[in-house]
Amino acid sequence: MTERSALSFWQIWNMCFGFLGLQFGLALQNANVSRIFQTLGADVNDIPALWIAAPLTGLIVQPIIGHYSDRTWNRLGRRRPYFLAGAVFASLALLWMPNAPALWIAAGLLWILDASINVSMEPFRALVGDQLPTQQGPAGFAMQSFFIGAGAVIASILPWVLARSGVANVAPDGGIPDTVKYAFYVGGAVLLGAVLWTMLTTREYPPAQLRSFTDAVPEGPIVDVSRAGRPGLLLLLAGAAVLFAIRHFVLEKEVYLLAGGLIAFGLLLTWLSRTGSHGMLREVMGDLYGMPMSMRRLAGVQLFSWFALFAMWIYTTAGVTQTMYATADTSSSAYNEGANWVGVLFAAYNGFGALAAVVIPLMVRRWGLRVSHVVNLCLGGLGLLSFLYIRDPRWLLASMVGIGFAWASIVSLPYALLAGSVPSRKMGVYMGVFNFFIVIPQLVAASVLSDVLKPLLGGQPIYVLLVGAVSFALAGVLALRVK
């Protein structure tokens, strides 16, 4: 039995550098895709539905990629073949998206972009768990958090910088401005280049060597999946109840997605309790049903954390432009000025997140992983809450400090907790299953927020950020239960 070798600062840097490119692409997506949709004619109430296909694909893709990457070993390694393939397709989608001639094409490209980034991101998470000894895990995920912040700062602010440099920020006939087009072209090159850097500078342990390490987590007892039928039945009943509510209260069509998801997952659990199969689907569902207790407790924290983030990403542009720039006209100069400022705000929270990635390891040493995460989630909730009281958009930069700390914590500390509680043989599939608790809140947000916006929030997008603040607070309460 041997121990994993501790990596130097620069080895961890090179291993995580690919996240700079992945987050560059995600930040361009988060800050500009709603803008592209509105420019191509989407109503603000229809925007959440346009985001549905992408996370639904991630829900399916990541566990599959994790399952197969756990079983892969070739001349490119174990995880690297997957994040290279994802990077190539994501780069191509970034190059094409700002030239989409119609709304349905832009929605399809968002699906390709998000799915491809998911293909790359899951192996990157698993790579850190594979390569680092337990004591270096928080440092590795904090380094990923730093690159997430750094990449997102540059990407989010890029259209604003291009506009200040004289690039046209308003296109004729309601088209996509050149500022957005050029930002996406740069993003495609950065994403692919950063992933290639990690591929060329990082080696991987063979699977057999990973299992031989003294700090390897042993596999738990075999889980009796015959009892999965009971939660499956409960989910089926919940799905039926949502279908009834849709018809009785005449809810939006997007809520059918929520009902369909509950029913589909209920059927899968019912099938799991009865099947004799040993294929990929059976193994993934069995791992999901048999999650370690620490992972189960983290699931609730992730669900509410990411719901808050998706509420912010989807509705900040509409909320800020309507409340602080007094316009919903996507062809107006005021709207585009406000949309660019949202890009600056998103760059700011990612910048503060990069700084927080330096501070968070110090917090962990003093307070531990759990308390540090609770503090950061509360800071994020206060940041979103402040949007309701600030009227000068420049002061929103202060709000981004709290959101930046929450963001850096969400993309690092839960993974550090998870990596230390799952066996190396299933690191990939568990990292993929953990993605469920990122994607599910996005699907819920896309399904229900438009229904909430109209009758309960007076049709004002800014109030969705209040919902996000409450969601952050609930995530903090649940984090107190994590051991």
Short mmCIF file of C-alpha atoms in Angstrom, two decimals:
data_model
loop_
_atom_site.label_atom_id
_atom_site.label_comp_id
_atom_site.label_asym_id
_atom_site.label_seq_id
_atom_site.Cartn_x
_atom_site.Cartn_y
_atom_site.Cartn_z
CA MET A 1 0.00 0.00 0.00
CA THR A 2 1.33 3.46 -0.94
CA GLU A 3 0.20 7.05 -0.61
CA ARG A 4 -0.66 9.55 -3.31
CA SER A 5 2.21 11.95 -3.93
CA ALA A 6 1.53 15.51 -2.81
CA LEU A 7 1.51 17.82 -5.81
CA SER A 8 3.33 21.14 -6.04
CA PHE A 9 1.49 24.42 -6.47
CA TRP A 10 2.24 24.51 -10.19
CA GLN A 11 1.18 20.90 -10.72
CA ILE A 12 -2.19 21.70 -9.15
CA TRP A 13 -2.29 24.89 -11.25
CA ASN A 14 -1.75 22.96 -14.50
CA MET A 15 -4.26 20.25 -13.53
CA CYS A 16 -6.98 22.85 -12.90
CA PHE A 17 -6.10 25.28 -15.70
CA GLY A 18 -8.69 23.76 -18.06
CA PHE A 19 -11.40 25.14 -15.79
CA LEU A 20 -10.39 28.62 -16.96
CA GLY A 21 -11.64 27.74 -20.44
CA LEU A 22 -14.73 25.85 -19.30
CA GLN A 23 -15.86 28.73 -17.11
CA PHE A 24 -15.07 31.22 -19.88
CA GLY A 25 -17.65 29.41 -22.00
CA LEU A 26 -20.17 29.09 -19.15
CA ALA A 27 -19.85 32.77 -18.23
CA LEU A 28 -20.49 33.86 -21.82
CA GLN A 29 -23.52 31.57 -21.81
CA ASN A 30 -24.89 32.79 -18.49
CA ALA A 31 -24.38 36.49 -19.14
CA ASN A 32 -25.42 36.66 -22.79
CA VAL A 33 -27.71 33.81 -23.85
CA SER A 34 -30.87 35.34 -22.33
CA ARG A 35 -29.89 38.54 -24.15
CA ILE A 36 -29.51 36.61 -27.43
CA PHE A 37 -32.89 34.95 -26.89
CA GLN A 38 -34.61 38.28 -26.25
CA THR A 39 -32.90 39.84 -29.26
CA LEU A 40 -34.18 37.00 -31.45
CA GLY A 41 -37.73 37.63 -30.25
CA ALA A 42 -38.23 35.60 -27.07
CA ASP A 43 -40.65 36.99 -24.49
CA VAL A 44 -39.15 37.36 -21.00
CA ASN A 45 -41.68 34.82 -19.65
CA ASP A 46 -40.58 32.25 -22.24
CA ILE A 47 -36.85 32.49 -21.51
CA PRO A 48 -36.80 29.85 -18.72
CA ALA A 49 -38.33 27.27 -21.07
CA LEU A 50 -35.58 27.89 -23.61
CA TRP A 51 -33.00 26.90 -21.01
CA ILE A 52 -34.64 23.52 -20.32
CA ALA A 53 -33.05 21.27 -22.97
CA ALA A 54 -29.49 22.06 -21.93
CA PRO A 55 -29.68 21.07 -18.24
CA LEU A 56 -31.87 18.09 -19.07
CA THR A 57 -29.05 16.85 -21.28
CA GLY A 58 -26.55 17.44 -18.47
CA LEU A 59 -28.72 15.37 -16.16
CA ILE A 60 -28.34 12.44 -18.54
CA VAL A 61 -24.81 13.03 -19.83
CA GLN A 62 -22.75 13.48 -16.66
CA PRO A 63 -23.53 10.15 -14.93
CA ILE A 64 -22.97 8.31 -18.21
CA ILE A 65 -19.64 10.06 -18.77
CA GLY A 66 -18.70 9.38 -15.14
CA HIS A 67 -19.64 5.70 -15.45
CA TYR A 68 -17.56 5.16 -18.58
CA SER A 69 -14.60 7.31 -17.50
CA ASP A 70 -14.33 5.16 -14.35
CA ARG A 71 -13.82 2.23 -16.75
CA THR A 72 -11.54 3.92 -19.31
CA TRP A 73 -7.79 3.63 -19.61
CA ASN A 74 -5.94 4.33 -22.87
CA ARG A 75 -2.97 6.33 -24.12
CA LEU A 76 -4.79 9.59 -23.38
CA GLY A 77 -5.57 8.48 -19.82
CA ARG A 78 -8.74 7.96 -17.86
CA ARG A 79 -10.52 11.34 -17.72
CA ARG A 80 -8.68 13.29 -20.43
CA PRO A 81 -10.35 11.72 -23.49
CA TYR A 82 -13.72 12.97 -22.28
CA PHE A 83 -12.85 16.53 -21.43
CA LEU A 84 -11.01 16.89 -24.75
CA ALA A 85 -14.07 15.73 -26.74
CA GLY A 86 -16.37 18.03 -24.77
CA ALA A 87 -14.06 21.01 -25.30
CA VAL A 88 -14.01 20.57 -29.08
CA PHE A 89 -17.82 20.56 -29.40
CA ALA A 90 -18.27 23.38 -26.88
CA SER A 91 -15.83 25.57 -28.82
CA LEU A 92 -17.70 24.96 -32.07
CA ALA A 93 -21.01 25.86 -30.40
CA LEU A 94 -19.53 29.12 -29.07
CA LEU A 95 -18.38 30.09 -32.55
CA TRP A 96 -21.81 29.46 -34.09
CA MET A 97 -24.22 30.70 -31.41
CA PRO A 98 -23.95 34.49 -31.98
CA ASN A 99 -24.63 33.90 -35.67
CA ALA A 100 -27.84 31.94 -35.08
CA PRO A 101 -30.44 33.23 -37.56
CA ALA A 102 -33.47 32.11 -35.54
CA LEU A 103 -34.52 31.56 -31.95
CA TRP A 104 -34.91 27.78 -32.31
CA ILE A 105 -31.36 27.46 -33.66
CA ALA A 106 -29.99 29.50 -30.73
CA ALA A 107 -31.88 27.24 -28.31
CA GLY A 108 -30.40 24.15 -30.01
CA LEU A 109 -26.89 25.59 -29.79
CA LEU A 110 -27.40 26.28 -26.10
CA TRP A 111 -28.26 22.59 -25.75
CA ILE A 112 -25.05 21.56 -27.56
CA LEU A 113 -22.91 24.04 -25.62
CA ASP A 114 -24.22 23.06 -22.22
CA ALA A 115 -24.06 19.34 -22.95
CA SER A 116 -20.48 19.61 -24.23
CA ILE A 117 -19.31 21.60 -21.21
CA ASN A 118 -20.95 18.95 -19.01
CA VAL A 119 -18.99 16.25 -20.84
CA SER A 120 -15.75 18.07 -19.98
CA MET A 121 -16.59 19.29 -16.50
CA GLU A 122 -17.45 15.98 -14.80
CA PRO A 123 -14.05 14.38 -15.64
CA PHE A 124 -12.28 17.55 -14.46
CA ARG A 125 -13.97 17.23 -11.06
CA ALA A 126 -13.10 13.54 -10.87
CA LEU A 127 -9.51 14.24 -11.94
CA VAL A 128 -8.88 16.34 -8.83
CA GLY A 129 -10.37 13.59 -6.64
CA ASP A 130 -8.17 11.02 -8.39
CA GLN A 131 -4.88 12.88 -8.26
CA LEU A 132 -4.73 14.63 -4.90
CA PRO A 133 -4.18 13.14 -1.43
CA THR A 134 -7.01 13.83 1.00
CA GLN A 135 -5.29 16.74 2.73
CA GLN A 136 -4.78 18.55 -0.59
CA GLY A 137 -8.38 18.07 -1.77
CA PRO A 138 -9.70 21.45 -0.52
CA ALA A 139 -6.71 23.22 -2.11
CA GLY A 140 -7.35 21.49 -5.44
CA PHE A 141 -11.03 22.39 -5.57
CA ALA A 142 -10.22 25.93 -4.38
CA MET A 143 -7.78 26.22 -7.32
CA GLN A 144 -10.60 25.17 -9.64
CA SER A 145 -12.73 27.83 -7.99
CA PHE A 146 -10.00 30.41 -8.65
CA PHE A 147 -9.93 29.56 -12.35
CA ILE A 148 -13.72 29.54 -12.47
CA GLY A 149 -13.66 33.10 -11.13
CA ALA A 150 -10.80 34.29 -13.31
CA GLY A 151 -12.27 32.85 -16.52
CA ALA A 152 -15.70 34.20 -15.78
CA VAL A 153 -14.39 37.71 -14.99
CA ILE A 154 -12.78 38.05 -18.37
CA ALA A 155 -15.67 36.45 -20.25
CA SER A 156 -18.45 38.38 -18.52
CA ILE A 157 -16.80 41.76 -18.93
CA LEU A 158 -15.62 41.18 -22.49
CA PRO A 159 -18.68 42.58 -24.34
CA TRP A 160 -18.54 45.70 -22.15
CA VAL A 161 -14.81 46.15 -22.81
CA LEU A 162 -15.34 45.69 -26.55
CA ALA A 163 -18.09 48.32 -26.51
CA ARG A 164 -15.76 50.73 -24.71
CA SER A 165 -13.15 50.00 -27.38
CA GLY A 166 -15.46 51.11 -30.17
CA VAL A 167 -17.00 47.82 -31.27
CA ALA A 168 -20.67 48.25 -32.21
CA ASN A 169 -22.96 47.41 -29.30
CA VAL A 170 -26.27 47.81 -31.18
CA ALA A 171 -26.87 45.85 -34.36
CA PRO A 172 -29.23 46.95 -37.13
CA ASP A 173 -32.65 45.33 -37.38
CA GLY A 174 -32.45 43.84 -33.89
CA GLY A 175 -29.55 41.50 -34.67
CA ILE A 176 -26.83 40.24 -32.32
CA PRO A 177 -24.33 43.07 -31.61
CA ASP A 178 -20.70 42.69 -32.69
CA THR A 179 -19.63 42.99 -29.04
CA VAL A 180 -21.37 39.69 -28.29
CA LYS A 181 -20.17 38.00 -31.49
CA TYR A 182 -16.49 38.78 -30.93
CA ALA A 183 -16.71 37.76 -27.27
CA PHE A 184 -18.01 34.33 -28.27
CA TYR A 185 -15.25 33.91 -30.88
CA VAL A 186 -12.60 34.62 -28.26
CA GLY A 187 -14.39 32.24 -25.88
CA GLY A 188 -14.18 29.33 -28.30
CA ALA A 189 -10.42 29.73 -28.64
CA VAL A 190 -9.81 30.15 -24.91
CA LEU A 191 -11.92 27.12 -23.95
CA LEU A 192 -10.12 24.73 -26.28
CA GLY A 193 -6.67 26.15 -25.53
CA ALA A 194 -7.06 25.90 -21.74
CA VAL A 195 -8.24 22.28 -21.88
CA LEU A 196 -5.33 21.35 -24.17
CA TRP A 197 -2.91 22.91 -21.66
CA THR A 198 -4.16 20.61 -18.89
CA MET A 199 -4.00 17.61 -21.20
CA LEU A 200 -0.37 18.29 -22.11
CA THR A 201 0.88 19.03 -18.58
CA THR A 202 -0.98 16.56 -16.34
CA ARG A 203 -0.52 12.83 -15.92
CA GLU A 204 -3.07 10.40 -14.47
CA TYR A 205 -2.73 7.42 -12.16
CA PRO A 206 -3.77 4.06 -13.65
CA PRO A 207 -6.97 2.72 -12.02
CA ALA A 208 -5.16 -0.18 -10.31
CA GLN A 209 -2.71 2.21 -8.67
CA LEU A 210 -5.57 4.43 -7.46
CA ARG A 211 -7.18 1.48 -5.68
CA SER A 212 -3.88 0.62 -3.96
CA PHE A 213 -3.45 3.96 -2.17
CA THR A 214 -3.76 3.92 1.60
CA ASP A 215 -6.16 6.90 1.61
CA ALA A 216 -8.52 5.23 -0.87
CA VAL A 217 -12.09 5.16 0.47
CA PRO A 218 -13.31 1.54 0.77
CA GLU A 219 -16.50 0.59 -0.98
CA GLY A 220 -19.56 0.43 1.24
CA PRO A 221 -21.84 -2.56 1.71
CA ILE A 222 -24.05 -3.71 -1.15
CA VAL A 223 -27.30 -1.76 -1.08
CA ASP A 224 -30.60 -3.64 -1.19
CA VAL A 225 -32.25 -1.98 -4.20
CA SER A 226 -35.40 -4.07 -3.83
CA ARG A 227 -36.65 -1.35 -1.48
CA ALA A 228 -36.34 1.36 -4.14
CA GLY A 229 -39.95 0.74 -5.16
CA ARG A 230 -41.36 2.72 -2.21
CA PRO A 231 -39.68 6.06 -3.03
CA GLY A 232 -40.45 5.31 -6.68
CA LEU A 233 -44.16 5.09 -5.87
CA LEU A 234 -44.02 8.35 -3.90
CA LEU A 235 -42.44 10.12 -6.86
CA LEU A 236 -45.09 8.72 -9.20
CA LEU A 237 -47.82 10.07 -6.92
CA ALA A 238 -46.06 13.45 -6.73
CA GLY A 239 -45.87 13.59 -10.53
CA ALA A 240 -49.58 12.79 -10.80
CA ALA A 241 -50.34 15.55 -8.28
CA VAL A 242 -48.40 18.07 -10.36
CA LEU A 243 -50.30 17.00 -13.48
CA PHE A 244 -53.57 17.57 -11.64
CA ALA A 245 -52.37 21.01 -10.49
CA ILE A 246 -51.44 21.97 -14.06
CA ARG A 247 -54.92 21.21 -15.32
CA HIS A 248 -56.82 22.55 -12.29
CA PHE A 249 -54.91 25.83 -11.95
CA VAL A 250 -54.11 26.23 -15.69
CA LEU A 251 -50.38 26.46 -15.07
CA GLU A 252 -47.78 27.15 -17.75
CA LYS A 253 -46.79 24.33 -20.08
CA GLU A 254 -43.22 24.31 -18.69
CA VAL A 255 -44.54 22.73 -15.48
CA TYR A 256 -45.21 19.56 -17.48
CA LEU A 257 -41.44 19.11 -17.42
CA LEU A 258 -41.47 18.94 -13.63
CA ALA A 259 -44.30 16.41 -13.67
CA GLY A 260 -42.57 14.37 -16.35
CA GLY A 261 -39.31 14.35 -14.39
CA LEU A 262 -40.99 13.11 -11.22
CA ILE A 263 -42.82 10.37 -13.11
CA ALA A 264 -39.73 9.31 -15.08
CA PHE A 265 -37.57 9.11 -11.96
CA GLY A 266 -40.33 7.23 -10.11
CA LEU A 267 -40.52 4.69 -12.94
CA LEU A 268 -36.74 4.25 -12.92
CA LEU A 269 -36.68 3.55 -9.18
CA THR A 270 -39.57 1.11 -9.55
CA TRP A 271 -37.70 -0.63 -12.39
CA LEU A 272 -34.52 -0.70 -10.25
CA SER A 273 -36.36 -2.56 -7.47
CA ARG A 274 -37.42 -5.30 -9.89
CA THR A 275 -34.75 -5.62 -12.59
CA GLY A 276 -32.10 -8.33 -12.82
CA SER A 277 -30.02 -6.30 -15.27
CA HIS A 278 -26.34 -5.48 -14.68
CA GLY A 279 -25.98 -2.85 -17.41
CA MET A 280 -24.92 0.79 -17.24
CA LEU A 281 -28.37 2.14 -16.34
CA ARG A 282 -28.75 -0.39 -13.52
CA GLU A 283 -25.35 0.52 -12.09
CA VAL A 284 -25.91 4.28 -12.28
CA MET A 285 -29.37 4.03 -10.69
CA GLY A 286 -28.03 1.67 -8.04
CA ASP A 287 -25.25 4.12 -7.18
CA LEU A 288 -27.78 6.94 -7.04
CA TYR A 289 -30.08 4.99 -4.71
CA GLY A 290 -27.14 3.84 -2.57
CA MET A 291 -25.48 7.26 -2.14
CA PRO A 292 -23.34 7.66 1.01
CA MET A 293 -25.12 9.57 3.79
CA SER A 294 -22.78 12.56 3.48
CA MET A 295 -23.72 12.84 -0.18
CA ARG A 296 -27.44 12.63 0.63
CA ARG A 297 -27.13 15.53 3.04
CA LEU A 298 -25.11 17.56 0.58
CA ALA A 299 -27.82 17.01 -2.04
CA GLY A 300 -30.32 19.31 -0.32
CA VAL A 301 -27.67 21.99 0.13
CA GLN A 302 -26.81 21.85 -3.57
CA LEU A 303 -30.47 21.89 -4.67
CA PHE A 304 -31.24 25.19 -2.93
CA SER A 305 -27.84 26.73 -3.68
CA TRP A 306 -28.09 26.17 -7.41
CA PHE A 307 -31.77 27.17 -7.56
CA ALA A 308 -30.68 30.58 -6.23
CA LEU A 309 -27.92 30.82 -8.82
CA PHE A 310 -30.18 29.90 -11.73
CA ALA A 311 -32.78 32.43 -10.61
CA MET A 312 -30.03 35.05 -10.69
CA TRP A 313 -28.61 34.01 -14.05
CA ILE A 314 -31.99 33.87 -15.78
CA TYR A 315 -33.60 37.03 -14.40
CA THR A 316 -30.85 39.53 -13.52
CA THR A 317 -30.69 41.03 -17.01
CA ALA A 318 -34.46 41.52 -17.23
CA GLY A 319 -34.69 42.69 -13.60
CA VAL A 320 -31.90 45.25 -13.82
CA THR A 321 -32.88 46.67 -17.21
CA GLN A 322 -36.55 47.06 -16.24
CA THR A 323 -35.94 48.41 -12.72
CA MET A 324 -32.84 50.55 -13.12
CA TYR A 325 -32.79 51.38 -16.83
CA ALA A 326 -36.59 51.63 -17.25
CA THR A 327 -36.79 49.62 -20.47
CA ALA A 328 -37.69 46.20 -21.79
CA ASP A 329 -36.99 47.16 -25.44
CA THR A 330 -34.10 44.92 -26.49
CA SER A 331 -33.26 47.15 -29.48
CA SER A 332 -32.84 50.28 -27.34
CA SER A 333 -29.52 51.76 -26.29
CA ALA A 334 -30.63 51.79 -22.64
CA TYR A 335 -31.40 48.04 -22.66
CA ASN A 336 -28.05 47.15 -24.20
CA GLU A 337 -26.24 49.45 -21.77
CA GLY A 338 -28.02 47.71 -18.87
CA ALA A 339 -27.36 44.25 -20.31
CA ASN A 340 -23.66 45.07 -20.64
CA TRP A 341 -23.62 46.29 -17.04
CA VAL A 342 -25.07 42.95 -15.94
CA GLY A 343 -22.10 41.39 -17.71
CA VAL A 344 -19.84 43.61 -15.61
CA LEU A 345 -21.69 42.57 -12.45
CA PHE A 346 -21.30 38.91 -13.34
CA ALA A 347 -17.61 39.55 -13.97
CA ALA A 348 -17.41 41.26 -10.58
CA TYR A 349 -18.91 38.36 -8.61
CA ASN A 350 -16.57 35.98 -10.37
CA GLY A 351 -13.65 38.28 -9.60
CA PHE A 352 -14.63 38.39 -5.96
CA GLY A 353 -15.05 34.62 -6.20
CA ALA A 354 -11.46 34.26 -7.41
CA LEU A 355 -10.30 36.29 -4.40
CA ALA A 356 -12.58 34.25 -2.14
CA ALA A 357 -10.87 31.10 -3.41
CA VAL A 358 -7.71 32.37 -1.71
CA VAL A 359 -9.56 33.18 1.53
CA ILE A 360 -11.74 30.05 1.75
CA PRO A 361 -8.88 27.61 2.59
CA LEU A 362 -8.02 29.91 5.51
CA MET A 363 -11.68 29.86 6.61
CA VAL A 364 -11.68 26.07 6.40
CA ARG A 365 -8.59 25.80 8.60
CA ARG A 366 -10.23 27.98 11.24
CA TRP A 367 -13.90 26.94 11.10
CA GLY A 368 -13.99 23.70 9.11
CA LEU A 369 -15.70 22.92 5.80
CA ARG A 370 -19.29 23.01 7.05
CA VAL A 371 -19.31 26.32 8.95
CA SER A 372 -17.29 28.04 6.22
CA HIS A 373 -19.87 26.98 3.64
CA VAL A 374 -22.79 28.20 5.78
CA VAL A 375 -21.17 31.63 6.21
CA ASN A 376 -20.59 31.97 2.47
CA LEU A 377 -24.15 30.95 1.58
CA CYS A 378 -25.52 33.59 3.95
CA LEU A 379 -23.32 36.22 2.29
CA GLY A 380 -24.77 35.19 -1.08
CA GLY A 381 -28.33 35.55 0.21
CA LEU A 382 -27.64 39.06 1.49
CA GLY A 383 -26.14 39.97 -1.88
CA LEU A 384 -29.26 38.92 -3.80
CA LEU A 385 -31.57 40.56 -1.26
CA SER A 386 -29.82 43.92 -1.73
CA PHE A 387 -30.98 44.09 -5.39
CA LEU A 388 -34.44 45.01 -4.13
CA TYR A 389 -33.20 48.11 -2.29
CA ILE A 390 -30.46 49.48 -4.57
CA ARG A 391 -31.53 51.88 -7.32
CA ASP A 392 -28.14 53.07 -8.61
CA PRO A 393 -26.77 50.13 -10.64
CA ARG A 394 -23.20 51.07 -9.76
CA TRP A 395 -23.82 50.12 -6.13
CA LEU A 396 -24.72 46.59 -7.22
CA LEU A 397 -20.98 45.96 -7.34
CA ALA A 398 -21.11 45.80 -3.52
CA SER A 399 -23.81 43.11 -3.78
CA MET A 400 -21.44 41.03 -5.85
CA VAL A 401 -19.00 40.59 -2.96
CA GLY A 402 -21.40 38.30 -1.08
CA ILE A 403 -22.46 36.49 -4.24
CA GLY A 404 -18.80 35.97 -5.14
CA PHE A 405 -18.05 34.29 -1.81
CA ALA A 406 -21.13 32.09 -2.17
CA TRP A 407 -20.18 31.12 -5.72
CA ALA A 408 -16.58 30.23 -4.82
CA SER A 409 -17.82 28.13 -1.93
CA ILE A 410 -20.53 26.32 -3.92
CA VAL A 411 -18.09 25.21 -6.63
CA SER A 412 -15.41 23.99 -4.20
CA LEU A 413 -16.39 22.99 -0.65
CA PRO A 414 -19.19 20.48 -1.46
CA TYR A 415 -16.82 18.69 -3.86
CA ALA A 416 -14.07 18.58 -1.25
CA LEU A 417 -16.56 16.98 1.15
CA LEU A 418 -17.73 14.55 -1.53
CA ALA A 419 -14.28 13.47 -2.79
CA GLY A 420 -13.31 12.33 0.69
CA SER A 421 -16.36 10.10 1.09
CA VAL A 422 -16.57 8.04 -2.13
CA PRO A 423 -14.37 5.18 -3.41
CA SER A 424 -11.93 5.93 -6.27
CA ARG A 425 -13.47 3.20 -8.44
CA LYS A 426 -16.71 5.19 -8.50
CA MET A 427 -15.32 8.74 -8.30
CA GLY A 428 -16.51 9.57 -11.81
CA VAL A 429 -20.04 8.23 -11.53
CA TYR A 430 -20.59 9.85 -8.12
CA MET A 431 -19.32 13.19 -9.43
CA GLY A 432 -21.78 12.73 -12.30
CA VAL A 433 -24.65 11.79 -9.99
CA PHE A 434 -23.78 14.82 -7.85
CA ASN A 435 -24.51 16.90 -10.94
CA PHE A 436 -28.17 15.85 -10.56
CA PHE A 437 -28.39 18.31 -7.70
CA ILE A 438 -27.17 21.09 -9.96
CA VAL A 439 -29.39 20.26 -12.93
CA ILE A 440 -32.61 19.48 -11.03
CA PRO A 441 -32.90 23.01 -9.55
CA GLN A 442 -32.28 24.47 -13.00
CA LEU A 443 -35.14 22.40 -14.39
CA VAL A 444 -37.35 23.42 -11.48
CA ALA A 445 -36.43 27.08 -12.01
CA ALA A 446 -37.22 26.84 -15.71
CA SER A 447 -40.50 25.06 -14.96
CA VAL A 448 -42.01 27.14 -12.18
CA LEU A 449 -40.42 30.60 -12.11
CA SER A 450 -42.54 32.00 -14.92
CA ASP A 451 -45.71 30.86 -13.07
CA VAL A 452 -44.39 32.44 -9.88
CA LEU A 453 -43.40 35.63 -11.70
CA LYS A 454 -46.84 36.51 -13.03
CA PRO A 455 -49.34 36.01 -10.18
CA LEU A 456 -47.14 36.16 -7.09
CA LEU A 457 -44.40 38.62 -8.04
CA GLY A 458 -46.44 41.06 -10.09
CA GLY A 459 -44.59 40.23 -13.29
CA GLN A 460 -41.48 41.98 -11.95
CA PRO A 461 -38.30 39.96 -12.65
CA ILE A 462 -36.39 41.73 -9.88
CA TYR A 463 -38.48 39.90 -7.27
CA VAL A 464 -37.20 36.54 -8.51
CA LEU A 465 -33.91 37.55 -6.91
CA LEU A 466 -35.73 37.67 -3.55
CA VAL A 467 -36.74 34.04 -4.15
CA GLY A 468 -33.06 33.33 -4.78
CA ALA A 469 -32.06 34.99 -1.50
CA VAL A 470 -34.51 32.79 0.44
CA SER A 471 -33.15 29.74 -1.37
CA PHE A 472 -29.60 30.58 -0.29
CA ALA A 473 -30.80 30.88 3.33
CA LEU A 474 -32.46 27.45 3.17
CA ALA A 475 -29.26 25.94 1.74
CA GLY A 476 -27.34 27.37 4.69
CA VAL A 477 -29.74 25.79 7.18
CA LEU A 478 -29.40 22.38 5.48
CA ALA A 479 -25.60 22.70 5.40
CA LEU A 480 -25.60 22.64 9.21
CA ARG A 481 -26.66 18.96 8.99
CA VAL A 482 -23.66 17.92 6.88
CA LYS A 483 -20.98 16.05 8.81
#
